[in-house]
PDB file of C-alpha atoms in Angstrom:
ATOM      1  CA  MET A   1      73.274   3.297   9.295  1.00 88.00           C
ATOM      2  CA  PRO A   2      73.531  -0.703   8.894  1.00 94.00           C
ATOM      3  CA  SER A   3      72.640  -2.116   5.070  1.00 97.00           C
ATOM      4  CA  LEU A   4      69.740  -3.775   4.791  1.00 98.00           C
ATOM      5  CA  LEU A   5      68.198  -7.444   3.029  1.00 98.00           C
ATOM      6  CA  GLY A   6      64.506  -7.048   3.055  1.00 98.00           C
ATOM      7  CA  VAL A   7      63.617 -11.002   1.870  1.00 98.00           C
ATOM      8  CA  PHE A   8      59.995 -11.579   1.609  1.00 98.00           C
ATOM      9  CA  ALA A   9      57.362 -13.582  -0.263  1.00 98.00           C
ATOM     10  CA  HIS A  10      55.635 -11.711  -2.764  1.00 98.00           C
ATOM     11  CA  PRO A  11      55.461  -8.314  -4.394  1.00 98.00           C
ATOM     12  CA  ASP A  12      53.935  -6.019  -1.708  1.00 98.00           C
ATOM     13  CA  ASP A  13      55.156  -7.770   1.319  1.00 98.00           C
ATOM     14  CA  GLU A  14      57.770  -5.335   1.771  1.00 98.00           C
ATOM     15  CA  SER A  15      56.096  -1.991   0.877  1.00 98.00           C
ATOM     16  CA  LEU A  16      53.504  -3.838   3.610  1.00 98.00           C
ATOM     17  CA  LEU A  17      55.932  -5.180   6.633  1.00 98.00           C
ATOM     18  CA  ALA A  18      59.320  -2.621   6.082  1.00 98.00           C
ATOM     19  CA  GLY A  19      58.393  -0.259   3.394  1.00 98.00           C
ATOM     20  CA  GLY A  20      59.516   2.551   6.311  1.00 98.00           C
ATOM     21  CA  VAL A  21      62.116   1.045   7.557  1.00 98.00           C
ATOM     22  CA  LEU A  22      63.275   0.229   4.438  1.00 98.00           C
ATOM     23  CA  ALA A  23      62.762   3.947   3.087  1.00 98.00           C
ATOM     24  CA  GLN A  24      64.647   5.181   6.756  1.00 97.00           C
ATOM     25  CA  HIS A  25      67.592   3.332   5.601  1.00 97.00           C
ATOM     26  CA  ALA A  26      67.815   4.077   2.187  1.00 98.00           C
ATOM     27  CA  ALA A  27      67.317   8.045   2.562  1.00 97.00           C
ATOM     28  CA  ALA A  28      70.596   7.546   5.246  1.00 97.00           C
ATOM     29  CA  GLY A  29      72.639   6.217   2.485  1.00 97.00           C
ATOM     30  CA  ALA A  30      73.088   2.540   3.298  1.00 97.00           C
ATOM     31  CA  PRO A  31      72.460   0.055   0.909  1.00 97.00           C
ATOM     32  CA  THR A  32      69.061  -1.718   0.823  1.00 98.00           C
ATOM     33  CA  ALA A  33      67.624  -4.084  -1.335  1.00 98.00           C
ATOM     34  CA  VAL A  34      64.635  -6.591  -1.433  1.00 98.00           C
ATOM     35  CA  VAL A  35      64.346 -10.722  -2.533  1.00 99.00           C
ATOM     36  CA  THR A  36      60.974 -11.828  -3.498  1.00 98.00           C
ATOM     37  CA  ALA A  37      60.367 -15.560  -3.971  1.00 98.00           C
ATOM     38  CA  THR A  38      57.268 -15.474  -5.682  1.00 98.00           C
ATOM     39  CA  TRP A  39      55.973 -14.541  -9.373  1.00 98.00           C
ATOM     40  CA  ALA A  40      57.960 -14.499 -12.679  1.00 98.00           C
ATOM     41  CA  PRO A  41      60.520 -11.612 -13.677  1.00 97.00           C
ATOM     42  CA  ASP A  42      58.486 -10.854 -16.605  1.00 96.00           C
ATOM     43  CA  SER A  43      54.723 -10.569 -14.750  1.00 97.00           C
ATOM     44  CA  HIS A  44      53.224  -7.640 -14.479  1.00 97.00           C
ATOM     45  CA  ARG A  45      53.636  -7.625 -10.834  1.00 98.00           C
ATOM     46  CA  ALA A  46      57.343  -7.384 -11.612  1.00 98.00           C
ATOM     47  CA  GLY A  47      56.890  -3.789 -12.983  1.00 98.00           C
ATOM     48  CA  GLU A  48      54.841  -2.631  -9.826  1.00 98.00           C
ATOM     49  CA  LEU A  49      57.134  -3.818  -7.319  1.00 98.00           C
ATOM     50  CA  ALA A  50      60.592  -2.238  -9.627  1.00 98.00           C
ATOM     51  CA  ASP A  51      57.507   1.148  -8.764  1.00 98.00           C
ATOM     52  CA  ALA A  52      57.648   0.330  -5.083  1.00 98.00           C
ATOM     53  CA  LEU A  53      61.558  -0.564  -4.502  1.00 98.00           C
ATOM     54  CA  ASP A  54      62.223   2.823  -7.150  1.00 98.00           C
ATOM     55  CA  ILE A  55      60.090   4.598  -4.187  1.00 98.00           C
ATOM     56  CA  LEU A  56      61.455   3.171  -1.061  1.00 98.00           C
ATOM     57  CA  GLY A  57      65.057   3.362  -2.842  1.00 98.00           C
ATOM     58  CA  ALA A  58      65.777  -0.169  -2.278  1.00 98.00           C
ATOM     59  CA  GLY A  59      67.238  -0.844  -5.625  1.00 97.00           C
ATOM     60  CA  ARG A  60      66.350  -3.275  -8.358  1.00 98.00           C
ATOM     61  CA  PRO A  61      63.925  -6.101  -8.115  1.00 98.00           C
ATOM     62  CA  ARG A  62      65.462  -9.550  -7.117  1.00 98.00           C
ATOM     63  CA  MET A  63      63.014 -12.277  -7.834  1.00 98.00           C
ATOM     64  CA  LEU A  64      63.279 -15.995  -7.055  1.00 98.00           C
ATOM     65  CA  GLY A  65      60.073 -16.931  -9.489  1.00 98.00           C
ATOM     66  CA  PHE A  66      58.674 -19.906  -7.675  1.00 98.00           C
ATOM     67  CA  ALA A  67      55.146 -19.672  -8.222  1.00 98.00           C
ATOM     68  CA  ASP A  68      52.420 -18.104  -5.201  1.00 98.00           C
ATOM     69  CA  ALA A  69      50.626 -21.003  -3.362  1.00 97.00           C
ATOM     70  CA  ARG A  70      47.161 -19.744  -5.030  1.00 95.00           C
ATOM     71  CA  ILE A  71      47.804 -18.576  -8.257  1.00 96.00           C
ATOM     72  CA  PRO A  72      50.160 -21.257 -10.702  1.00 93.00           C
ATOM     73  CA  ASP A  73      49.705 -18.926 -13.199  1.00 96.00           C
ATOM     74  CA  SER A  74      52.137 -16.375 -11.706  1.00 98.00           C
ATOM     75  CA  ALA A  75      55.015 -18.123 -12.522  1.00 98.00           C
ATOM     76  CA  PRO A  76      54.027 -20.588 -15.655  1.00 96.00           C
ATOM     77  CA  GLY A  77      55.771 -23.799 -15.476  1.00 95.00           C
ATOM     78  CA  ARG A  78      57.784 -22.656 -12.783  1.00 96.00           C
ATOM     79  CA  PRO A  79      57.071 -24.910  -8.552  1.00 97.00           C
ATOM     80  CA  ARG A  80      55.663 -23.854  -5.869  1.00 98.00           C
ATOM     81  CA  LEU A  81      57.032 -21.741  -3.733  1.00 98.00           C
ATOM     82  CA  CYS A  82      55.988 -23.830  -0.901  1.00 95.00           C
ATOM     83  CA  GLY A  83      57.012 -27.068  -2.664  1.00 95.00           C
ATOM     84  CA  ALA A  84      60.105 -26.228  -3.574  1.00 97.00           C
ATOM     85  CA  PRO A  85      62.749 -28.079  -1.328  1.00 97.00           C
ATOM     86  CA  LEU A  86      63.867 -26.106   1.268  1.00 98.00           C
ATOM     87  CA  GLU A  87      67.351 -25.881   0.940  1.00 97.00           C
ATOM     88  CA  GLU A  88      66.576 -25.194  -2.954  1.00 98.00           C
ATOM     89  CA  VAL A  89      65.171 -21.700  -1.828  1.00 98.00           C
ATOM     90  CA  ALA A  90      67.444 -21.628   1.090  1.00 98.00           C
ATOM     91  CA  GLY A  91      70.754 -21.545  -1.441  1.00 98.00           C
ATOM     92  CA  LEU A  92      69.143 -19.294  -3.963  1.00 98.00           C
ATOM     93  CA  ILE A  93      68.723 -16.255  -1.431  1.00 98.00           C
ATOM     94  CA  VAL A  94      72.027 -17.244  -0.025  1.00 98.00           C
ATOM     95  CA  GLU A  95      72.981 -16.481  -3.482  1.00 98.00           C
ATOM     96  CA  HIS A  96      71.642 -12.873  -2.520  1.00 98.00           C
ATOM     97  CA  ILE A  97      73.042 -12.589   0.706  1.00 98.00           C
ATOM     98  CA  ARG A  98      76.780 -13.136  -0.763  1.00 98.00           C
ATOM     99  CA  ALA A  99      75.856 -10.518  -3.341  1.00 98.00           C
ATOM    100  CA  VAL A 100      74.143  -7.761  -1.745  1.00 98.00           C
ATOM    101  CA  ARG A 101      76.347  -8.379   1.812  1.00 98.00           C
ATOM    102  CA  PRO A 102      73.447  -6.678   3.755  1.00 98.00           C
ATOM    103  CA  HIS A 103      74.494  -6.301   8.047  1.00 97.00           C
ATOM    104  CA  VAL A 104      70.800  -7.303   8.696  1.00 98.00           C
ATOM    105  CA  VAL A 105      68.232  -9.351   7.148  1.00 98.00           C
ATOM    106  CA  VAL A 106      64.392  -9.276   7.322  1.00 98.00           C
ATOM    107  CA  THR A 107      62.048 -11.780   6.832  1.00 98.00           C
ATOM    108  CA  HIS A 108      58.525 -12.502   7.719  1.00 98.00           C
ATOM    109  CA  ASP A 109      57.592 -13.757  11.064  1.00 98.00           C
ATOM    110  CA  ALA A 110      57.401 -18.009  12.162  1.00 97.00           C
ATOM    111  CA  TYR A 111      53.029 -16.940  11.860  1.00 96.00           C
ATOM    112  CA  GLY A 112      53.558 -16.217   7.881  1.00 93.00           C
ATOM    113  CA  GLN A 113      52.547 -12.706   8.998  1.00 89.00           C
ATOM    114  CA  LEU A 114      49.288 -11.613  10.236  1.00 91.00           C
ATOM    115  CA  THR A 115      47.011 -13.873   7.989  1.00 92.00           C
ATOM    116  CA  GLY A 116      49.715 -17.418   7.903  1.00 94.00           C
ATOM    117  CA  HIS A 117      49.616 -17.244   4.126  1.00 96.00           C
ATOM    118  CA  PRO A 118      52.033 -20.575   3.439  1.00 97.00           C
ATOM    119  CA  ASP A 119      54.154 -18.622   1.153  1.00 98.00           C
ATOM    120  CA  HIS A 120      54.943 -16.557   4.096  1.00 98.00           C
ATOM    121  CA  LEU A 121      55.918 -18.859   6.126  1.00 97.00           C
ATOM    122  CA  ARG A 122      58.210 -20.789   3.443  1.00 98.00           C
ATOM    123  CA  THR A 123      59.796 -17.817   3.002  1.00 98.00           C
ATOM    124  CA  HIS A 124      60.579 -17.563   6.987  1.00 98.00           C
ATOM    125  CA  GLN A 125      62.160 -20.972   7.450  1.00 98.00           C
ATOM    126  CA  ALA A 126      63.595 -20.507   3.736  1.00 98.00           C
ATOM    127  CA  THR A 127      65.633 -17.165   5.361  1.00 98.00           C
ATOM    128  CA  LEU A 128      66.402 -18.942   8.968  1.00 98.00           C
ATOM    129  CA  LEU A 129      68.418 -21.423   7.015  1.00 97.00           C
ATOM    130  CA  ALA A 130      70.299 -18.902   4.671  1.00 98.00           C
ATOM    131  CA  PHE A 131      71.086 -16.604   7.527  1.00 97.00           C
ATOM    132  CA  HIS A 132      73.634 -18.895   8.941  1.00 96.00           C
ATOM    133  CA  ALA A 133      74.215 -20.900   5.373  1.00 97.00           C
ATOM    134  CA  ALA A 134      75.168 -17.568   3.930  1.00 97.00           C
ATOM    135  CA  GLY A 135      78.000 -17.062   6.347  1.00 96.00           C
ATOM    136  CA  LEU A 136      79.788 -20.885   5.509  1.00 96.00           C
ATOM    137  CA  GLU A 137      82.191 -21.229   3.513  1.00 96.00           C
ATOM    138  CA  PHE A 138      81.761 -25.044   2.628  1.00 97.00           C
ATOM    139  CA  LEU A 139      78.095 -24.313   2.714  1.00 98.00           C
ATOM    140  CA  TYR A 140      76.473 -23.553  -1.398  1.00 98.00           C
ATOM    141  CA  PRO A 141      79.866 -22.828  -2.166  1.00 97.00           C
ATOM    142  CA  GLN A 142      79.110 -21.839  -5.915  1.00 97.00           C
ATOM    143  CA  THR A 143      77.350 -19.063  -4.327  1.00 98.00           C
ATOM    144  CA  GLY A 144      80.150 -16.726  -3.780  1.00 97.00           C
ATOM    145  CA  ALA A 145      82.490 -16.199  -1.121  1.00 98.00           C
ATOM    146  CA  PRO A 146      80.603 -16.483   2.785  1.00 97.00           C
ATOM    147  CA  TRP A 147      78.854 -12.952   4.393  1.00 97.00           C
ATOM    148  CA  GLN A 148      77.353 -13.609   7.765  1.00 96.00           C
ATOM    149  CA  PRO A 149      75.284 -10.315   7.840  1.00 97.00           C
ATOM    150  CA  ASP A 150      74.909  -9.274  11.285  1.00 96.00           C
ATOM    151  CA  ALA A 151      71.233 -10.100  12.661  1.00 97.00           C
ATOM    152  CA  LEU A 152      67.959 -11.368  11.398  1.00 98.00           C
ATOM    153  CA  TYR A 153      64.964 -10.082  12.123  1.00 98.00           C
ATOM    154  CA  ALA A 154      60.913 -11.239  11.575  1.00 98.00           C
ATOM    155  CA  ALA A 155      59.173  -8.137  10.482  1.00 98.00           C
ATOM    156  CA  THR A 156      55.449  -8.878  13.331  1.00 97.00           C
ATOM    157  CA  HIS A 157      52.638  -7.332  14.282  1.00 96.00           C
ATOM    158  CA  PRO A 158      52.496  -7.566  18.534  1.00 97.00           C
ATOM    159  CA  ASP A 159      48.615  -8.135  20.271  1.00 96.00           C
ATOM    160  CA  SER A 160      48.756  -4.660  21.216  1.00 94.00           C
ATOM    161  CA  GLY A 161      49.096  -3.355  17.606  1.00 93.00           C
ATOM    162  CA  VAL A 162      46.854  -4.920  15.127  1.00 93.00           C
ATOM    163  CA  GLY A 163      43.952  -3.358  16.381  1.00 90.00           C
ATOM    164  CA  GLU A 164      41.951  -1.415  12.732  1.00 92.00           C
ATOM    165  CA  LEU A 165      43.993  -3.379  10.746  1.00 93.00           C
ATOM    166  CA  GLY A 166      42.276  -7.010  12.623  1.00 92.00           C
ATOM    167  CA  VAL A 167      38.946  -5.350  11.666  1.00 93.00           C
ATOM    168  CA  LEU A 168      39.310  -4.676   8.204  1.00 94.00           C
ATOM    169  CA  LEU A 169      40.843  -8.247   7.716  1.00 93.00           C
ATOM    170  CA  THR A 170      38.623 -10.285   9.484  1.00 93.00           C
ATOM    171  CA  ARG A 171      35.756  -8.144   7.935  1.00 92.00           C
ATOM    172  CA  VAL A 172      37.215  -9.740   4.361  1.00 92.00           C
ATOM    173  CA  GLY A 173      37.423 -13.240   5.926  1.00 91.00           C
ATOM    174  CA  LYS A 174      41.210 -13.046   6.985  1.00 90.00           C
ATOM    175  CA  LYS A 175      42.896 -14.409   9.346  1.00 88.00           C
ATOM    176  CA  VAL A 176      44.590 -12.684  12.328  1.00 93.00           C
ATOM    177  CA  LEU A 177      47.722 -14.403  14.257  1.00 95.00           C
ATOM    178  CA  SER A 178      49.624 -11.758  16.657  1.00 96.00           C
ATOM    179  CA  VAL A 179      52.332 -12.160  18.650  1.00 97.00           C
ATOM    180  CA  PRO A 180      52.229 -11.667  22.337  1.00 97.00           C
ATOM    181  CA  ASP A 181      53.414  -7.860  22.479  1.00 97.00           C
ATOM    182  CA  GLY A 182      57.247  -9.512  24.909  1.00 97.00           C
ATOM    183  CA  HIS A 183      57.859 -10.831  20.778  1.00 97.00           C
ATOM    184  CA  VAL A 184      58.827  -8.178  19.596  1.00 97.00           C
ATOM    185  CA  THR A 185      62.139  -6.349  19.708  1.00 97.00           C
ATOM    186  CA  GLU A 186      62.297  -3.492  17.766  1.00 97.00           C
ATOM    187  CA  THR A 187      59.402  -1.463  17.771  1.00 97.00           C
ATOM    188  CA  VAL A 188      60.421   1.270  14.680  1.00 97.00           C
ATOM    189  CA  ASP A 189      58.116   4.771  14.077  1.00 97.00           C
ATOM    190  CA  VAL A 190      58.207   5.910  10.443  1.00 98.00           C
ATOM    191  CA  SER A 191      56.083   8.326   9.828  1.00 97.00           C
ATOM    192  CA  ASP A 192      58.366  10.563   9.209  1.00 96.00           C
ATOM    193  CA  CYS A 193      58.852   8.605   5.928  1.00 96.00           C
ATOM    194  CA  MET A 194      54.651   8.278   5.172  1.00 95.00           C
ATOM    195  CA  ASP A 195      54.621   9.243   2.312  1.00 96.00           C
ATOM    196  CA  ARG A 196      56.951   7.375   0.556  1.00 98.00           C
ATOM    197  CA  LYS A 197      55.592   4.348   2.394  1.00 98.00           C
ATOM    198  CA  LEU A 198      52.085   4.497   1.027  1.00 98.00           C
ATOM    199  CA  ALA A 199      53.194   5.627  -2.119  1.00 98.00           C
ATOM    200  CA  ALA A 200      55.143   1.805  -2.006  1.00 98.00           C
ATOM    201  CA  ILE A 201      52.399  -0.528  -0.928  1.00 98.00           C
ATOM    202  CA  LEU A 202      49.956   1.771  -3.830  1.00 98.00           C
ATOM    203  CA  ALA A 203      52.520   1.259  -6.556  1.00 98.00           C
ATOM    204  CA  HIS A 204      50.928  -2.452  -6.261  1.00 98.00           C
ATOM    205  CA  ARG A 205      48.487  -1.084  -8.502  1.00 98.00           C
ATOM    206  CA  SER A 206      47.114  -5.063  -8.902  1.00 98.00           C
ATOM    207  CA  GLU A 207      46.459  -4.801  -5.526  1.00 97.00           C
ATOM    208  CA  ALA A 208      45.231  -1.994  -4.399  1.00 97.00           C
ATOM    209  CA  ALA A 209      42.505  -1.831  -6.959  1.00 97.00           C
ATOM    210  CA  ARG A 210      41.643  -5.230  -5.261  1.00 95.00           C
ATOM    211  CA  GLU A 211      38.714  -5.609  -2.571  1.00 92.00           C
ATOM    212  CA  ARG A 212      40.427  -8.208  -0.332  1.00 93.00           C
ATOM    213  CA  PRO A 213      44.279  -7.763  -0.166  1.00 95.00           C
ATOM    214  CA  LEU A 214      45.589  -5.893   1.462  1.00 95.00           C
ATOM    215  CA  PRO A 215      46.883  -2.809  -0.565  1.00 97.00           C
ATOM    216  CA  GLY A 216      42.984  -2.275  -0.817  1.00 96.00           C
ATOM    217  CA  ILE A 217      41.840  -2.155   2.136  1.00 96.00           C
ATOM    218  CA  LEU A 218      45.063   0.728   2.565  1.00 96.00           C
ATOM    219  CA  SER A 219      43.538   2.270  -0.408  1.00 96.00           C
ATOM    220  CA  ARG A 220      39.581   3.034   0.182  1.00 95.00           C
ATOM    221  CA  LEU A 221      40.702   4.283   4.511  1.00 96.00           C
ATOM    222  CA  PRO A 222      40.332   7.889   5.266  1.00 96.00           C
ATOM    223  CA  PRO A 223      43.838   9.298   5.856  1.00 95.00           C
ATOM    224  CA  ALA A 224      44.462   8.958   9.614  1.00 94.00           C
ATOM    225  CA  GLU A 225      42.700   5.514   9.891  1.00 95.00           C
ATOM    226  CA  ARG A 226      44.935   4.571   6.675  1.00 95.00           C
ATOM    227  CA  GLU A 227      48.175   6.554   8.730  1.00 94.00           C
ATOM    228  CA  SER A 228      47.403   4.931  12.144  1.00 94.00           C
ATOM    229  CA  ILE A 229      47.831   1.789  10.448  1.00 96.00           C
ATOM    230  CA  ILE A 230      51.645   2.209   9.040  1.00 96.00           C
ATOM    231  CA  ALA A 231      53.100   4.401  10.462  1.00 97.00           C
ATOM    232  CA  THR A 232      54.821   2.051  13.251  1.00 97.00           C
ATOM    233  CA  GLU A 233      56.627  -1.296  11.960  1.00 98.00           C
ATOM    234  CA  TYR A 234      57.275  -4.173  14.440  1.00 98.00           C
ATOM    235  CA  PHE A 235      60.415  -6.710  14.275  1.00 98.00           C
ATOM    236  CA  THR A 236      61.833  -9.596  16.434  1.00 97.00           C
ATOM    237  CA  LEU A 237      65.065 -10.523  16.666  1.00 97.00           C
ATOM    238  CA  LEU A 238      65.688 -14.567  15.875  1.00 97.00           C
ATOM    239  CA  SER A 239      69.468 -14.981  15.147  1.00 94.00           C
ATOM    240  CA  ARG A 240      72.511 -12.405  15.576  1.00 90.00           C
ATOM    241  CA  ARG A 241      75.869 -12.600  15.377  1.00 78.00           C
ATOM    242  CA  PRO A 242      77.414 -13.656  18.865  1.00 64.00           C
ATOM    243  CA  THR A 243      80.071 -11.236  19.544  1.00 62.00           C
ATOM    244  CA  LEU A 244      76.989  -8.665  18.296  1.00 64.00           C
ATOM    245  CA  ASP A 245      75.392  -6.385  21.672  1.00 62.00           C
ATOM    246  CA  GLY A 246      72.005  -4.257  21.083  1.00 59.00           C
ATOM    247  CA  ALA A 247      70.053  -3.712  18.700  1.00 60.00           C
ATOM    248  CA  VAL A 248      70.869  -3.225  15.194  1.00 65.00           C
ATOM    249  CA  LEU A 249      67.558  -1.812  13.477  1.00 73.00           C
ATOM    250  CA  GLN A 250      68.311   2.013  13.560  1.00 60.00           C
ATOM    251  CA  HIS A 251      65.633   4.335  14.528  1.00 50.00           C
ATOM    252  CA  SER A 252      63.844   1.594  16.879  1.00 47.00           C
ATOM    253  CA  ARG A 253      62.069   2.299  20.758  1.00 43.00           C
TER     254      ARG A 253
END
């Protein structure tokens, strides 16, 4: 089972988008970790993130500390992620890639997930750059020895897999930006770790208590409906080492 690093914009993105895969890899003994681009390390959401990562087996929070595009107080005195220089954000991600030395990196898709959040888009862009830069010794030399992961995946949602989730998001005024089914290269059944994934989602207590965020929406659903939404995770292979053949994520079909 390959080691896995998730790079996501906000606390809770890791649990919602790849919580099942993170839990599966950790349960199999593979090192797993998560980089979170926004919110200050001393914020209340950092504590919630720590609880969620502990449930998933994904180590300690690794927070870049930028401000959320829509919540300036998320990181007082720090620039917004979507306004920070792309190379600066990428360099911080490179530092974590070289420290963790993962075989697989997972991040947001090019739409910025279903809702197109600007922080998701910026994280996608920076992670693409960081994935390739991490293996080149003359790029960001101050961040450690080069390390080239085997593959980069985007967590995504295909048109056919949106289902009731799309209805729920539309109902609270959010966008639904899904990709054509053919863009999905890995479909992962995470029903074997459903309890851990849901517990990690709900560990983001401040979001679960609100009406519009997805943790809150999921917390109010009947169990069967909720499980049908979170039991499958979808990914698109964005890049891999030239010598690597086939899929890298495990438990895919």
